[in-house]
Amino acid sequence: MLLQAGVISGFCHLHVVPVKGTRRPHSACPHRRQVARSQASSAPPIQGRPSARVAFKNRTVHVDRSASEPSGQPGCEAYADPLKGHAAPLGATYLPEEAAVNFALYSSSAAGVKLCLFKEADLQSGRLSYEVELDSAYNRTGDVWHIAVPQLEANLLYGFKLQGGHESEQVIDHCTIDTYDSMQSTEDAVTVINPGLRFNSEAVVLDPYARSIVGRRQYGQLAQDLDYTSDSVLGLASTWPQTAAMVPSPDDWFDWEGDRPLNIPLEELVIYELHVRGFTQHTSAHANAPGTYLGLVEKLDYLQTLGVNAIELLPVQEFNELEYYQLIPGTDDSYRFNYWGYSTIGYFAPMARYSQAAHSGGSGQDVVKEFKTMVKECHKRGMEVLMDVVFNHTAEGNERGPTLSFRGLDNRVYYMLAPEGQYYNYSGCGNTFNCNHPVVRKFIVDCLRYWVIEMHVDGFRFDLASILTRAHSQWHKPSKMQNSNGSGHTNGSGMQSTQDTGIMVEGAGVPTGTPLTDPPVIEMISEDPVLRSCKLIAEAWDCDGLNQVGAFPHYGGQWAEWNGHFRDTVRQFIKGTDGPWAAAFAQAMSGSPALYSQTEPAEGEWWASNGGRKWKGGRAPAHSVNFVTAHDGFSLADLTAYNEKHNEANGEDNRDGESHNLSWNCGEEGETMSPAVLRLRGRQMRNMAAALLLSHGVPMVQMGDEYGHTKGGNNNTYCHDSPLNWFNWDQAQHDETGYARFFRCLVNLRKQRPELRRRSFMDGGAMTWHGHMPHQAEWTEETRLVAFSVSSPSQGGLYCAFNTSHKPQTVTLPHWPGLVWQPVMDSGKAAPYDFLHVDEDLSQEQLDSARAQMGMWTSEGCYPLLPYSSIVLEAMPEQHSNRGKPPAAAQSRVAGSAQGQEQVHPQGMSRGSPAANSLHRAVSSSQPDISTPPPQRHLDPAGPATNEQIPAGQPS
């Protein structure tokens, strides 16, 4: 028997009413519901579109027609008669042969789909221009709805309306009561149907694969003041107006000028965390296109001079900066913004209001080209572009949030849900993206591949990446035979019901949200032939306490991690806190081998001791992305100026933000005129910068820290589009304290010294630890001095020391025959003598004079350190030492090791030579292998390690 599609027998009468206390969705309102073309239509086929039938043994099936044949909808002045279209690829794709645009949309639960087309003027007025209803018999393949529209008018925009069920609907069994008020008096059983579904047939939602999104054109500008309560007006509010996606056109060519991936080795990177708008929005930038991708291009030469070779962009995928828009309490004209952008709407679309093209009336394609221009110009200057991506949640929030895209397309698929449809909230933002669902993980991989292939991005930092390791939820439908009557019910008006039978199951065979040892989405990313060559950086924790630092599923070292241990340890040790911080600091400076090299988990590492056991160890120093500050938290300058957060400007009575910042104000809270306090703060800033840039691993610098940007003690500036967050070019260029020069010199020292950029963890002979005497390191809880030397066969080597005591200390330098120690950096000295490098601020004669003055110390094999100071000395051949140095014969020193063994420097020695082996044995005998570091207590990378309150004045 040949069955016609959609004909179902055995209808049951259901009465559908909203759940008490919930807002009735438009699709559930009988007086608003529009009768769509029935999927169960028994009307004869449209003339001119015969369906072929082919017999296979005892059954007959329909043969799918060509995708280029008409699907029955009429054309209009803006487009020709639509075609059936293709089910792949998803999104909107231009088809040259048909001169048509193919639209393909995934939705497993929709009962109907309409393609909505806008002219921009109509979009701004909240009204549709054109609407095309898809026919489920011809415009659907499996769970993909598709249609091809030929000869589309130029510059049209698009979205979709979807018809389907909503979890607020209920079924009242065995009664004929139609009203909600009557239902309250009945004792009949009430059953909630469609758990997890949130369709709204009157809302126009975005295509998840939209390549550019058009709405408001000016950053921070409200949309037209329309009557958004009216049924005839699309959009939610002037802060949430209707948006739509760019329809692709044949004119999307971009001249990359031969651009290719830079493929800079991970260990060579110096990452600069940058906010696109904040970088050039300040008036001091004097940018032609402030706050935009082109504005960033104007300032790339500055970044090149600074020495960074990778920029990590805070979110640049489409988001709504007015999401939190309201007057900040206690202010007259300050409004709350979503400044950071960690609330994504369109994953394939660059943030339009970061583009000069959008500001000046350009098309969505112009926005894309401007982003590409920025990437190309970065590559020309040797800088890679990394994106901060947010796949842990979306802007739609919890059940009270707006329906923008995923919720209105397939809420059960895209979000992690409990059996009755409640949202899991591992992100702390209301919802959790269902990352390991088969459809969602394909979406994530498709998105990342697009940014790499089409936009030439070099890598990604994954916000709250541990959520990507959690087990997904999955809606389970009965078989077609079991469900043959499940969607054929009618309601009291005779319309077909959208009831969807099934159950919410644990998608991975374990409870939803369980961390998976082998998360499918991480494996797909890691093994993808395009993505495996990219930089992949995980923020390896989430808001529910899952901490995977050191054991994030890395699939053979494909993933690096933000190392929060480094941040906390450096802050604790540099301010001189009692505790195991000297040993922890040594670990941090050597690339955190306990985290990334050792296979045995430390006490307290729950994940590494359980599901993450197979991922523990086996990586390199470069898998540790080291940072002292980031966008959320104190700036580097504020770490030295505030004991407490000062977030009053946020309008939340200082309740928001982290309360334990491991900071020290150096004696006075906030702004001060005290010369002694200011000098100490300057040294502490230099000490933390030195710890960051002298450490093994990949350093990440926060925008503005290189010149000492302050946020006035506010450690949670997410809501401020103001000078509080904007880069101050005047301060950076005037550099009154010399700190900006110091920082720049440090970055370039790192680039020049390969011994600071090791590819693998070093044995005891390559990195040697010292105390006041060579090879006599101390690891007590009172230790305030950590010193180490790193050798380089081609450049001698470096000696680095950090004194975090309130007392001055003197160190004896290791003896390397044929070499002399010359000072390079001393944070205790005034600028420009804090860094001895010839430039416009320091002449060769001044450098020689400074080294000659320190010759009285180095000639005796020692060096003094002021309280809270750090030093770097370089080993140089005696014949190449600078003028003004005391005679080499005067440099009698204490022998190298505590055991009296004379140390032989490895300069010019080949691996395995007798001299090299002798050096290795000598160093190893006096210094334990760094792979077995002194014991230290566990530090939480997601927050401070202790709850201590740091008093003003000298730290404990």
PDB file of N, CA and C in Angstrom, residues 591-621:
ATOM      1  N   GLY A 591      57.531  26.186  34.438  1.00  0.00           N
ATOM      2  CA  GLY A 591      56.523  25.650  33.538  1.00  0.00           C
ATOM      3  C   GLY A 591      55.520  24.730  34.182  1.00  0.00           C
ATOM      4  N   SER A 592      55.493  24.683  35.524  1.00  0.00           N
ATOM      5  CA  SER A 592      54.542  23.852  36.276  1.00  0.00           C
ATOM      6  C   SER A 592      54.643  22.375  35.915  1.00  0.00           C
ATOM      7  N   PRO A 593      55.829  21.769  36.107  1.00  0.00           N
ATOM      8  CA  PRO A 593      55.981  20.350  35.756  1.00  0.00           C
ATOM      9  C   PRO A 593      55.089  19.425  36.569  1.00  0.00           C
ATOM     10  N   ALA A 594      54.753  19.794  37.809  1.00  0.00           N
ATOM     11  CA  ALA A 594      53.859  18.943  38.587  1.00  0.00           C
ATOM     12  C   ALA A 594      52.487  18.823  37.934  1.00  0.00           C
ATOM     13  N   LEU A 595      52.101  19.861  37.191  1.00  0.00           N
ATOM     14  CA  LEU A 595      50.823  19.824  36.491  1.00  0.00           C
ATOM     15  C   LEU A 595      50.933  19.161  35.130  1.00  0.00           C
ATOM     16  N   TYR A 596      51.973  19.497  34.371  1.00  0.00           N
ATOM     17  CA  TYR A 596      52.001  19.144  32.960  1.00  0.00           C
ATOM     18  C   TYR A 596      53.004  18.070  32.588  1.00  0.00           C
ATOM     19  N   SER A 597      53.895  17.690  33.505  1.00  0.00           N
ATOM     20  CA  SER A 597      54.867  16.646  33.203  1.00  0.00           C
ATOM     21  C   SER A 597      54.605  15.392  34.021  1.00  0.00           C
ATOM     22  N   GLN A 598      54.417  15.552  35.321  1.00  0.00           N
ATOM     23  CA  GLN A 598      54.258  14.394  36.196  1.00  0.00           C
ATOM     24  C   GLN A 598      52.910  13.721  35.953  1.00  0.00           C
ATOM     25  N   THR A 599      52.923  12.411  35.946  1.00  0.00           N
ATOM     26  CA  THR A 599      51.705  11.642  35.687  1.00  0.00           C
ATOM     27  C   THR A 599      50.921  11.321  36.950  1.00  0.00           C
ATOM     28  N   GLU A 600      51.550  11.470  38.108  1.00  0.00           N
ATOM     29  CA  GLU A 600      50.859  11.191  39.360  1.00  0.00           C
ATOM     30  C   GLU A 600      50.135  12.446  39.847  1.00  0.00           C
ATOM     31  N   PRO A 601      48.835  12.362  40.094  1.00  0.00           N
ATOM     32  CA  PRO A 601      48.114  13.550  40.565  1.00  0.00           C
ATOM     33  C   PRO A 601      48.502  13.900  41.993  1.00  0.00           C
ATOM     34  N   ALA A 602      48.453  15.190  42.291  1.00  0.00           N
ATOM     35  CA  ALA A 602      48.733  15.654  43.638  1.00  0.00           C
ATOM     36  C   ALA A 602      47.492  15.487  44.514  1.00  0.00           C
ATOM     37  N   GLU A 603      47.703  15.559  45.807  1.00  0.00           N
ATOM     38  CA  GLU A 603      46.589  15.464  46.736  1.00  0.00           C
ATOM     39  C   GLU A 603      45.608  16.604  46.478  1.00  0.00           C
ATOM     40  N   GLY A 604      44.344  16.261  46.412  1.00  0.00           N
ATOM     41  CA  GLY A 604      43.326  17.274  46.182  1.00  0.00           C
ATOM     42  C   GLY A 604      42.942  17.458  44.728  1.00  0.00           C
ATOM     43  N   GLU A 605      43.666  16.832  43.788  1.00  0.00           N
ATOM     44  CA  GLU A 605      43.313  16.940  42.374  1.00  0.00           C
ATOM     45  C   GLU A 605      42.281  15.861  42.041  1.00  0.00           C
ATOM     46  N   TRP A 606      41.021  16.181  42.299  1.00  0.00           N
ATOM     47  CA  TRP A 606      39.957  15.189  42.168  1.00  0.00           C
ATOM     48  C   TRP A 606      39.841  14.665  40.742  1.00  0.00           C
ATOM     49  N   TRP A 607      39.773  15.571  39.788  1.00  0.00           N
ATOM     50  CA  TRP A 607      39.579  15.135  38.407  1.00  0.00           C
ATOM     51  C   TRP A 607      40.762  14.309  37.924  1.00  0.00           C
ATOM     52  N   ALA A 608      41.980  14.766  38.204  1.00  0.00           N
ATOM     53  CA  ALA A 608      43.166  14.042  37.757  1.00  0.00           C
ATOM     54  C   ALA A 608      43.283  12.680  38.426  1.00  0.00           C
ATOM     55  N   SER A 609      42.657  12.505  39.570  1.00  0.00           N
ATOM     56  CA  SER A 609      42.696  11.225  40.273  1.00  0.00           C
ATOM     57  C   SER A 609      41.569  10.301  39.852  1.00  0.00           C
ATOM     58  N   ASN A 610      40.640  10.807  39.054  1.00  0.00           N
ATOM     59  CA  ASN A 610      39.481  10.007  38.658  1.00  0.00           C
ATOM     60  C   ASN A 610      39.350   9.986  37.131  1.00  0.00           C
ATOM     61  N   GLY A 611      38.342  10.649  36.607  1.00  0.00           N
ATOM     62  CA  GLY A 611      38.092  10.578  35.168  1.00  0.00           C
ATOM     63  C   GLY A 611      39.205  11.137  34.315  1.00  0.00           C
ATOM     64  N   GLY A 612      39.997  12.072  34.853  1.00  0.00           N
ATOM     65  CA  GLY A 612      41.070  12.671  34.071  1.00  0.00           C
ATOM     66  C   GLY A 612      42.415  12.011  34.240  1.00  0.00           C
ATOM     67  N   ARG A 613      42.442  10.836  34.855  1.00  0.00           N
ATOM     68  CA  ARG A 613      43.714  10.171  35.156  1.00  0.00           C
ATOM     69  C   ARG A 613      44.556   9.945  33.902  1.00  0.00           C
ATOM     70  N   LYS A 614      43.923   9.572  32.803  1.00  0.00           N
ATOM     71  CA  LYS A 614      44.676   9.268  31.580  1.00  0.00           C
ATOM     72  C   LYS A 614      45.281  10.504  30.935  1.00  0.00           C
ATOM     73  N   TRP A 615      44.798  11.688  31.335  1.00  0.00           N
ATOM     74  CA  TRP A 615      45.283  12.924  30.719  1.00  0.00           C
ATOM     75  C   TRP A 615      46.329  13.622  31.567  1.00  0.00           C
ATOM     76  N   LYS A 616      46.693  13.043  32.704  1.00  0.00           N
ATOM     77  CA  LYS A 616      47.654  13.688  33.593  1.00  0.00           C
ATOM     78  C   LYS A 616      49.068  13.519  33.056  1.00  0.00           C
ATOM     79  N   GLY A 617      49.791  14.625  32.945  1.00  0.00           N
ATOM     80  CA  GLY A 617      51.190  14.583  32.539  1.00  0.00           C
ATOM     81  C   GLY A 617      51.368  14.406  31.044  1.00  0.00           C
ATOM     82  N   GLY A 618      52.646  14.274  30.658  1.00  0.00           N
ATOM     83  CA  GLY A 618      52.968  14.016  29.266  1.00  0.00           C
ATOM     84  C   GLY A 618      52.955  15.233  28.367  1.00  0.00           C
ATOM     85  N   ARG A 619      52.917  16.428  28.958  1.00  0.00           N
ATOM     86  CA  ARG A 619      52.906  17.635  28.135  1.00  0.00           C
ATOM     87  C   ARG A 619      54.155  18.475  28.410  1.00  0.00           C
ATOM     88  N   ALA A 620      54.202  19.617  27.774  1.00  0.00           N
ATOM     89  CA  ALA A 620      55.396  20.456  27.803  1.00  0.00           C
ATOM     90  C   ALA A 620      55.120  21.761  28.540  1.00  0.00           C
ATOM     91  N   PRO A 621      56.168  22.548  28.839  1.00  0.00           N
ATOM     92  CA  PRO A 621      55.942  23.840  29.502  1.00  0.00           C
ATOM     93  C   PRO A 621      54.992  24.745  28.730  1.00  0.00           C
TER      94      PRO A 621
END
